[in-house]
CSV table of C-alpha atoms in Angstrom, one decimal:
chain,number,residue,atom,x,y,z
A,1,MET,CA,197.7,101.6,-84.6
A,2,THR,CA,194.2,101.4,-83.3
A,3,HIS,CA,191.4,102.5,-85.5
A,4,TYR,CA,188.0,104.0,-84.6
A,5,LYS,CA,185.2,104.9,-86.8
A,6,ILE,CA,184.7,108.2,-84.9
A,7,LEU,CA,187.5,109.8,-82.7
A,8,VAL,CA,186.5,112.8,-80.4
A,9,ILE,CA,189.2,115.0,-79.1
A,10,GLY,CA,188.0,116.5,-75.8
A,11,GLY,CA,185.8,115.4,-72.9
A,12,GLY,CA,184.3,118.8,-72.2
A,13,THR,CA,180.7,119.7,-72.9
A,14,ALA,CA,181.0,119.3,-76.7
A,15,GLY,CA,183.0,116.0,-76.8
A,16,ILE,CA,180.7,114.2,-74.2
A,17,MET,CA,177.5,115.4,-76.0
A,18,VAL,CA,178.6,114.3,-79.5
A,19,ALA,CA,179.7,111.0,-78.3
A,20,SER,CA,176.5,110.5,-76.3
A,21,GLN,CA,174.2,111.5,-79.2
A,22,LEU,CA,176.2,109.3,-81.4
A,23,ARG,CA,175.7,106.4,-79.1
A,24,LYS,CA,172.1,107.0,-78.8
A,25,LYS,CA,172.0,106.4,-82.6
A,26,ASP,CA,173.7,103.1,-82.0
A,27,VAL,CA,177.0,104.2,-83.6
A,28,LYS,CA,179.9,101.9,-82.5
A,29,SER,CA,183.7,102.2,-82.6
A,30,ILE,CA,183.9,105.6,-80.9
A,31,ALA,CA,186.8,106.9,-78.5
A,32,ILE,CA,187.3,110.2,-76.6
A,33,ILE,CA,190.8,111.4,-76.0
A,34,GLU,CA,190.8,113.4,-72.7
A,35,PRO,CA,193.5,113.6,-70.1
A,36,SER,CA,191.5,115.1,-67.3
A,37,GLU,CA,190.1,112.9,-64.5
A,38,THR,CA,187.4,115.5,-63.6
A,39,HIS,CA,184.7,117.3,-65.7
A,40,TYR,CA,183.5,120.7,-64.5
A,41,TYR,CA,180.3,122.5,-65.0
A,42,GLN,CA,182.1,125.7,-65.4
A,43,PRO,CA,179.0,128.2,-65.9
A,44,ALA,CA,178.4,128.0,-62.2
A,45,TRP,CA,181.9,129.2,-61.3
A,46,THR,CA,180.5,132.8,-61.6
A,47,LEU,CA,178.3,131.9,-58.6
A,48,VAL,CA,181.2,130.0,-56.7
A,49,GLY,CA,183.1,133.3,-57.1
A,50,ALA,CA,180.4,135.3,-55.4
A,51,GLY,CA,180.0,132.8,-52.6
A,52,THR,CA,176.6,131.4,-53.6
A,53,TYR,CA,177.4,128.0,-54.9
A,54,ASP,CA,179.4,125.0,-53.8
A,55,TYR,CA,182.6,124.4,-55.9
A,56,LYS,CA,182.5,120.7,-55.2
A,57,LYS,CA,179.1,120.6,-57.0
A,58,THR,CA,180.6,121.8,-60.2
A,59,ALA,CA,182.9,118.8,-60.5
A,60,ARG,CA,182.2,115.1,-61.4
A,61,PRO,CA,184.5,112.3,-62.2
A,62,MET,CA,185.2,112.0,-66.0
A,63,GLU,CA,184.7,108.4,-65.9
A,64,SER,CA,181.0,108.8,-64.6
A,65,LEU,CA,180.4,111.0,-67.9
A,66,ILE,CA,181.9,108.9,-70.7
A,67,PRO,CA,179.0,107.2,-72.4
A,68,LYS,CA,178.7,103.5,-72.2
A,69,GLY,CA,180.3,101.8,-75.2
A,70,VAL,CA,182.7,104.7,-75.9
A,71,ASN,CA,186.4,104.2,-75.2
A,72,TRP,CA,188.1,106.6,-73.0
A,73,ILE,CA,191.8,107.3,-74.0
A,74,LYS,CA,193.3,109.1,-71.0
A,75,ASP,CA,196.0,111.0,-72.7
A,76,PHE,CA,197.0,114.4,-74.3
A,77,VAL,CA,196.9,115.0,-78.2
A,78,GLU,CA,200.3,115.9,-79.3
A,79,ASN,CA,199.7,116.0,-83.0
A,80,VAL,CA,197.0,115.8,-85.6
A,81,SER,CA,197.5,114.6,-89.2
A,82,PRO,CA,194.1,114.9,-91.0
A,83,ASN,CA,195.7,114.3,-94.3
A,84,LYS,CA,196.7,110.7,-92.8
A,85,ASN,CA,193.4,110.6,-90.7
A,86,GLU,CA,195.8,110.1,-87.8
A,87,ILE,CA,196.2,111.3,-84.1
A,88,THR,CA,199.5,111.1,-82.1
A,89,THR,CA,199.2,111.4,-78.3
A,90,LYS,CA,201.9,112.5,-75.7
A,91,ASN,CA,202.6,109.0,-74.8
A,92,GLY,CA,203.5,108.3,-78.5
A,93,ASN,CA,200.4,106.2,-79.2
A,94,LYS,CA,198.8,106.6,-82.7
A,95,TYR,CA,195.2,106.4,-83.5
A,96,SER,CA,193.4,106.4,-86.9
A,97,TYR,CA,189.7,107.4,-87.5
A,98,ASP,CA,187.2,107.5,-90.3
A,99,TYR,CA,185.7,110.8,-88.7
A,100,LEU,CA,187.3,113.3,-86.4
A,101,VAL,CA,185.4,115.4,-83.9
A,102,VAL,CA,187.7,118.3,-82.7
A,103,SER,CA,186.3,119.8,-79.4
A,104,PRO,CA,189.4,120.2,-76.9
A,105,GLY,CA,188.2,123.6,-75.7
A,106,LEU,CA,190.8,126.3,-75.4
A,107,ILE,CA,193.8,127.0,-73.2
A,108,TYR,CA,195.2,129.9,-71.3
A,109,ASP,CA,198.3,131.8,-72.4
A,110,PHE,CA,199.3,134.1,-69.6
A,111,SER,CA,202.3,135.2,-71.4
A,112,LEU,CA,200.2,137.5,-73.6
A,113,VAL,CA,199.8,139.9,-70.7
A,114,GLU,CA,203.2,140.7,-69.2
A,115,GLY,CA,203.1,140.1,-65.5
A,116,LEU,CA,199.8,138.4,-65.3
A,117,GLU,CA,201.1,134.9,-64.2
A,118,GLU,CA,203.2,136.5,-61.5
A,119,ALA,CA,200.3,138.5,-60.2
A,120,PHE,CA,198.1,135.4,-60.0
A,121,LYS,CA,200.9,133.5,-58.1
A,122,MET,CA,201.2,136.5,-55.7
A,123,GLY,CA,197.4,136.5,-55.1
A,124,VAL,CA,197.2,140.1,-56.5
A,125,VAL,CA,194.8,139.2,-59.2
A,126,CYS,CA,191.9,136.8,-59.1
A,127,SER,CA,189.8,135.1,-61.7
A,128,ASN,CA,186.7,132.9,-61.9
A,129,TYR,CA,188.1,131.2,-64.9
A,130,THR,CA,191.1,129.7,-63.0
A,131,ASP,CA,190.1,129.7,-59.4
A,132,PRO,CA,186.6,130.9,-58.3
A,133,GLU,CA,187.1,130.1,-54.6
A,134,GLU,CA,190.1,132.4,-54.6
A,135,THR,CA,187.8,135.0,-56.1
A,136,TRP,CA,185.3,134.7,-53.5
A,137,ASN,CA,188.2,134.9,-50.8
A,138,GLN,CA,189.3,138.2,-52.2
A,139,ILE,CA,185.8,139.6,-52.6
A,140,LYS,CA,184.8,138.8,-49.0
A,141,HIS,CA,188.1,140.2,-47.6
A,142,PHE,CA,188.0,143.5,-49.8
A,143,LYS,CA,188.3,146.6,-47.5
A,144,GLY,CA,187.6,149.3,-50.1
A,145,GLY,CA,189.5,151.2,-52.7
A,146,THR,CA,189.6,150.5,-56.5
A,147,ALA,CA,188.1,147.4,-57.6
A,148,LEU,CA,189.1,146.9,-61.2
A,149,PHE,CA,187.3,144.3,-63.5
A,150,THR,CA,188.8,143.7,-66.8
A,151,GLN,CA,189.6,141.3,-69.5
A,152,PRO,CA,192.2,140.5,-72.3
A,153,THR,CA,191.8,141.3,-76.0
A,154,THR,CA,191.7,137.6,-77.1
A,155,PRO,CA,188.4,135.7,-77.4
A,156,ILE,CA,187.3,134.2,-74.1
A,157,LYS,CA,184.8,131.8,-72.7
A,158,CYS,CA,181.5,133.5,-72.1
A,159,GLY,CA,182.3,137.2,-72.9
A,160,GLY,CA,180.0,138.3,-70.3
A,161,ALA,CA,181.5,136.6,-67.6
A,162,PRO,CA,184.1,139.5,-66.5
A,163,GLN,CA,181.1,141.7,-65.8
A,164,LYS,CA,178.7,139.2,-64.2
A,165,ILE,CA,181.2,138.7,-61.2
A,166,MET,CA,181.4,142.6,-61.0
A,167,TYR,CA,177.8,142.9,-60.5
A,168,LEU,CA,177.7,140.3,-57.7
A,169,ALA,CA,180.7,141.7,-56.0
A,170,GLU,CA,179.1,145.3,-56.0
A,171,ASN,CA,176.2,143.7,-54.4
A,172,HIS,CA,178.4,142.1,-51.7
A,173,PHE,CA,180.4,145.3,-51.1
A,174,LYS,CA,176.9,147.1,-50.6
A,175,LYS,CA,176.0,144.3,-48.0
A,176,THR,CA,179.4,144.4,-46.1
A,177,GLY,CA,179.5,148.4,-46.1
A,178,VAL,CA,182.7,148.8,-48.2
A,179,LYS,CA,180.7,150.1,-51.1
A,180,SER,CA,180.8,153.8,-50.0
A,181,SER,CA,184.6,153.7,-50.0
A,182,THR,CA,184.9,151.8,-53.3
A,183,ASN,CA,185.3,152.8,-56.9
A,184,ILE,CA,184.3,150.0,-59.2
A,185,VAL,CA,185.8,150.2,-62.7
A,186,PHE,CA,185.2,147.9,-65.7
A,187,ALA,CA,187.9,148.2,-68.5
A,188,THR,CA,187.5,146.6,-71.7
A,189,SER,CA,188.8,146.6,-75.2
A,190,GLY,CA,185.2,146.5,-76.6
A,191,GLY,CA,183.3,149.7,-77.4
A,192,VAL,CA,180.0,148.7,-75.8
A,193,ILE,CA,178.8,146.8,-72.7
A,194,PHE,CA,177.1,144.2,-74.7
A,195,GLY,CA,176.7,143.5,-78.4
A,196,VAL,CA,173.1,143.1,-78.3
A,197,LYS,CA,171.1,146.3,-78.1
A,198,GLU,CA,168.3,145.1,-76.1
A,199,ILE,CA,170.6,143.5,-73.5
A,200,ALA,CA,173.0,146.5,-73.5
A,201,LYS,CA,170.0,148.8,-72.6
A,202,THR,CA,169.4,146.7,-69.5
A,203,LEU,CA,172.9,146.6,-68.5
A,204,MET,CA,173.4,150.3,-68.8
A,205,ASN,CA,170.7,150.7,-66.3
A,206,VAL,CA,172.5,148.2,-64.0
A,207,VAL,CA,175.7,150.1,-64.5
A,208,ASP,CA,173.8,153.4,-63.4
A,209,ARG,CA,172.3,151.6,-60.4
A,210,LYS,CA,175.6,150.3,-59.3
A,211,ASP,CA,177.5,153.5,-60.0
A,212,ILE,CA,180.0,151.6,-62.2
A,213,ASN,CA,182.8,153.4,-64.3
A,214,LEU,CA,183.0,152.0,-67.8
A,215,ARG,CA,186.2,152.4,-69.7
A,216,PHE,CA,186.0,151.1,-73.3
A,217,GLY,CA,188.8,150.8,-75.8
A,218,HIS,CA,191.2,149.6,-73.0
A,219,GLN,CA,193.7,146.9,-74.3
A,220,LEU,CA,195.1,145.1,-71.2
A,221,LYS,CA,198.9,144.8,-72.0
A,222,LYS,CA,200.5,144.4,-68.7
A,223,ILE,CA,200.4,143.9,-65.0
A,224,ASP,CA,202.7,145.5,-62.4
A,225,PRO,CA,201.8,143.1,-59.4
A,226,LYS,CA,204.2,144.7,-56.8
A,227,ASN,CA,202.7,148.0,-57.5
A,228,LYS,CA,199.1,146.8,-58.2
A,229,ILE,CA,198.9,148.7,-61.7
A,230,ALA,CA,197.1,147.3,-64.7
A,231,TRP,CA,198.6,148.8,-68.0
A,232,TYR,CA,196.6,149.4,-71.1
A,233,ALA,CA,196.9,150.7,-74.7
A,234,LEU,CA,194.1,152.8,-75.8
A,235,GLY,CA,192.2,151.9,-79.0
A,236,ASP,CA,190.5,154.1,-81.5
A,237,ASN,CA,187.3,153.2,-79.9
A,238,GLN,CA,188.2,154.6,-76.4
A,239,SER,CA,185.5,156.1,-74.4
A,240,GLU,CA,184.3,156.6,-70.7
A,241,TYR,CA,181.1,156.4,-68.9
A,242,ASN,CA,180.5,157.6,-65.3
A,243,HIS,CA,184.0,158.8,-64.6
A,244,LYS,CA,185.5,157.9,-61.4
A,245,ASP,CA,188.7,159.7,-60.1
A,246,VAL,CA,191.0,156.7,-59.5
A,247,LYS,CA,194.7,156.8,-59.4
A,248,MET,CA,196.2,156.8,-62.8
A,249,HIS,CA,199.7,156.4,-64.3
A,250,LYS,CA,201.5,157.1,-67.6
A,251,GLU,CA,204.3,155.2,-69.3
A,252,GLY,CA,205.0,156.0,-73.0
A,253,ASN,CA,201.8,155.1,-74.9
A,254,LEU,CA,200.2,153.1,-72.0
A,255,ILE,CA,198.1,154.2,-69.3
A,256,GLY,CA,198.0,152.6,-65.8
A,257,ILE,CA,195.1,152.1,-63.5
A,258,GLN,CA,195.9,151.7,-59.8
A,259,PHE,CA,193.9,148.9,-58.2
A,260,ASP,CA,193.2,147.4,-54.9
A,261,PHE,CA,191.2,144.4,-56.2
A,262,MET,CA,191.4,143.2,-59.7
A,263,HIS,CA,189.6,140.3,-61.5
A,264,THR,CA,190.2,139.3,-65.2
A,265,ALA,CA,189.8,136.5,-67.6
A,266,PRO,CA,193.1,135.1,-68.7
A,267,PRO,CA,194.0,135.5,-72.4
A,268,SER,CA,192.8,132.3,-74.4
A,269,VAL,CA,194.2,130.6,-77.3
A,270,ALA,CA,193.6,127.4,-79.1
A,271,PRO,CA,195.5,124.4,-78.0
A,272,LYS,CA,199.0,124.2,-79.6
A,273,PHE,CA,198.3,121.0,-81.5
A,274,ILE,CA,195.5,122.9,-83.4
A,275,GLN,CA,197.5,126.0,-83.9
A,276,ASN,CA,200.4,123.9,-85.4
A,277,SER,CA,198.0,121.9,-87.6
A,278,GLU,CA,196.5,122.0,-91.1
A,279,LEU,CA,193.1,122.6,-89.4
A,280,ALA,CA,193.8,126.1,-88.2
A,281,GLU,CA,193.0,129.4,-89.6
A,282,GLU,CA,195.3,132.5,-89.3
A,283,GLY,CA,194.4,133.2,-85.8
A,284,GLY,CA,195.2,129.6,-84.7
A,285,TRP,CA,191.6,128.6,-84.0
A,286,MET,CA,190.0,125.7,-85.7
A,287,LYS,CA,188.8,126.5,-89.3
A,288,VAL,CA,185.1,125.3,-89.7
A,289,SER,CA,182.2,126.3,-91.9
A,290,HIS,CA,179.9,128.6,-90.0
A,291,THR,CA,176.9,126.6,-90.8
A,292,THR,CA,177.8,122.9,-90.8
A,293,MET,CA,180.8,122.9,-88.4
A,294,GLN,CA,182.8,120.9,-91.1
A,295,ASN,CA,186.5,121.7,-91.8
A,296,PRO,CA,186.6,123.0,-95.5
A,297,ASP,CA,189.7,121.2,-96.3
A,298,PHE,CA,189.2,118.0,-94.6
A,299,HIS,CA,185.5,116.8,-95.0
A,300,ASN,CA,185.7,114.1,-92.5
A,301,VAL,CA,186.7,116.5,-89.8
A,302,PHE,CA,184.3,118.7,-87.7
A,303,GLY,CA,185.1,121.2,-85.0
A,304,LEU,CA,182.8,122.8,-82.4
A,305,GLY,CA,182.8,124.5,-79.1
A,306,ASP,CA,185.5,126.9,-77.8
A,307,VAL,CA,188.2,125.8,-80.2
A,308,ALA,CA,186.1,126.7,-83.4
A,309,ALA,CA,186.7,129.9,-85.3
A,310,LEU,CA,183.2,131.1,-85.1
A,311,PRO,CA,181.9,134.7,-85.0
A,312,THR,CA,179.8,134.1,-81.9
A,313,ALA,CA,180.3,133.7,-78.1
A,314,LYS,CA,182.1,130.6,-76.7
A,315,THR,CA,179.6,129.4,-74.5
A,316,GLY,CA,177.9,125.9,-73.5
A,317,ALA,CA,174.6,127.2,-74.8
A,318,ALA,CA,176.3,127.6,-78.4
A,319,ILE,CA,177.7,124.1,-77.9
A,320,ARG,CA,174.1,122.9,-77.3
A,321,LYS,CA,173.0,124.0,-80.6
A,322,GLN,CA,176.1,123.0,-82.5
A,323,VAL,CA,176.2,119.3,-81.2
A,324,PRO,CA,173.0,118.2,-83.1
A,325,ILE,CA,174.3,119.7,-86.5
A,326,VAL,CA,177.7,117.9,-86.2
A,327,VAL,CA,176.0,114.5,-85.1
A,328,ASP,CA,173.4,114.8,-88.0
A,329,ASN,CA,176.2,115.6,-90.6
A,330,ILE,CA,178.3,112.6,-89.4
A,331,LEU,CA,175.3,110.2,-89.5
A,332,LYS,CA,174.4,111.4,-93.1
A,333,LEU,CA,178.1,111.1,-94.4
A,334,ILE,CA,178.2,107.4,-92.8
A,335,ASN,CA,175.0,106.5,-94.2
A,336,GLU,CA,174.5,108.6,-97.5
A,337,ASN,CA,177.8,110.2,-98.1
A,338,THR,CA,176.3,113.7,-98.1
A,339,LEU,CA,175.8,116.4,-95.4
A,340,GLY,CA,172.5,117.1,-93.5
A,341,LYS,CA,170.4,120.0,-94.1
A,342,MET,CA,170.5,121.5,-90.6
A,343,GLU,CA,172.4,124.8,-90.1
A,344,TYR,CA,173.9,126.5,-87.4
A,345,ASN,CA,172.8,130.1,-87.1
A,346,GLY,CA,175.3,131.3,-84.5
A,347,TYR,CA,173.0,130.9,-81.5
A,348,SER,CA,174.7,131.5,-78.3
A,349,SER,CA,173.3,132.6,-74.7
A,350,CYS,CA,174.9,134.5,-72.0
A,351,PRO,CA,173.1,134.3,-68.5
A,352,LEU,CA,174.0,137.7,-67.1
A,353,VAL,CA,173.5,137.7,-63.4
A,354,THR,CA,173.1,141.3,-62.3
A,355,ASP,CA,172.5,140.8,-58.5
A,356,TYR,CA,172.1,138.0,-55.9
A,357,GLY,CA,168.7,136.9,-57.2
A,358,LYS,CA,168.4,138.7,-60.5
A,359,MET,CA,169.5,137.7,-64.1
A,360,VAL,CA,169.1,138.8,-67.7
A,361,LEU,CA,169.4,136.1,-70.5
A,362,ALA,CA,171.2,137.3,-73.5
A,363,GLU,CA,170.4,134.8,-76.5
A,364,PHE,CA,171.6,135.9,-79.9
A,365,ASP,CA,172.7,134.8,-83.3
A,366,TYR,CA,175.5,135.6,-85.7
A,367,LYS,CA,174.1,139.0,-86.4
A,368,ASN,CA,173.5,139.8,-82.8
A,369,ASN,CA,169.7,139.6,-83.0
A,370,PHE,CA,168.1,139.0,-79.8
A,371,THR,CA,166.6,135.6,-80.0
A,372,PRO,CA,164.8,134.6,-76.8
A,373,ASP,CA,163.8,130.9,-76.3
A,374,PRO,CA,160.0,130.6,-76.6
A,375,LYS,CA,160.1,128.1,-73.7
A,376,LEU,CA,160.9,130.8,-71.3
A,377,LYS,CA,157.2,131.8,-71.6
A,378,GLN,CA,156.5,128.6,-69.6
A,379,MET,CA,158.5,130.1,-66.8
A,380,LEU,CA,156.1,133.3,-67.0
A,381,ILE,CA,159.1,135.3,-68.3
A,382,LYS,CA,157.9,137.8,-70.9
A,383,ASP,CA,161.0,139.6,-71.6
A,384,SER,CA,164.2,137.8,-70.8
A,385,SER,CA,166.3,140.9,-71.7
A,386,LYS,CA,165.0,142.5,-68.4
A,387,GLU,CA,166.2,141.4,-64.9
A,388,HIS,CA,164.1,138.7,-63.5
A,389,TRP,CA,164.3,136.4,-60.3
A,390,ARG,CA,163.0,133.6,-62.2
A,391,LEU,CA,165.9,133.7,-64.5
A,392,TRP,CA,168.4,133.5,-61.4
A,393,MET,CA,166.5,130.3,-60.5
A,394,LEU,CA,167.0,129.0,-64.1
A,395,LYS,CA,170.8,129.9,-63.7
A,396,LYS,CA,171.3,128.4,-60.1
A,397,TYR,CA,169.0,125.3,-60.3
A,398,MET,CA,167.6,124.4,-63.4
A,399,LEU,CA,170.7,124.8,-65.8
A,400,PRO,CA,172.9,122.6,-63.8
A,401,TYR,CA,170.3,120.1,-63.4
A,402,LEU,CA,169.6,120.1,-67.2
A,403,TYR,CA,173.3,119.9,-67.8
A,404,TRP,CA,174.1,116.8,-65.8
A,405,ASN,CA,170.9,114.9,-66.4
A,406,LYS,CA,170.1,115.8,-69.9
A,407,MET,CA,172.7,117.3,-72.1
A,408,MET,CA,175.6,115.1,-70.8
A,409,LYS,CA,173.4,112.0,-71.5
A,410,GLY,CA,172.8,113.0,-75.2
A,411,GLU,CA,169.5,114.7,-75.0
A,412,ASN,CA,168.6,117.8,-76.9
A,413,VAL,CA,167.4,120.6,-74.5
């Protein structure tokens, strides 16, 4: 059995950043377990799905991002035994550790929405989360009718993404002349367009400008791909804004929306090896302290990123703030046998593109307080809760640059 001082599960944003920052502090004996050959900059997939970003530019070989001095174990994790400080991989290899960093991201469970997997295979439903190039293919060939944008009831990566592509699609429909024969519907299980009041106010103005029908309290249960019907259960928070007379169906307690185009985020869950481990909380996500990212039961184990059970949005921006806290805590434990004093306040950020060339930047904490970065003033942006072309430039050009050249190389940005 090979032993490492620090074992990192996952070569995504969180795993690479943690390993890079630890190496900058000259920590040795680090390994990353990651089966994928390619690392993707997924925040740009919204733009790929709208035909305004090259998919190839979102991908880089994993090998090019693994920090020097870090061992890459190209394998899947099969089992985590935190009581033994051991990991077992799919190939049957075992690894032990002094400290474990758990950042494998999330996985998609299509079975949670009946008919969804078949709908994807048939090309009836598209998703920026799985194939943004197919999303763009369907948007550019759309000829009018009901364009349904929706999402599952599970937590998802970047909760704003299902509506970002809707705003860009509307813009494209207008350019191609199909908007006049189109009803755009956004159906979500939530009760508001966005949880931060300042951002919600702006987005409701966008919804009005784009003439979008909002349907809240709609819990996606199943898809009928042959007849193109999305079936929903209605929650207690059901409400509607800007009604559109689209074709509807009823089946028992479910209501169905007939669609001609549909985009959704897939239902998301923690990887099975987390769900089945002692690290999981009731919902299957990894249990961590909301401020220190430390597992409360195993003090040499830290979790961050999409897999962590944190009451904030699952975004790369959240990871950017979580990583320095995990790194500081591990270094303090190694050197002083105590945790550091840094605390995570739930910061996350959602760049909400509202048109080609316009964006709003939602930055918020655990309490959904609007917390804009003071550095935005350097870009001459007074209020990032309002649409601005400079924020679009940030999304399309500056953030990818910072990601590849700063964040992935262990710099705090």
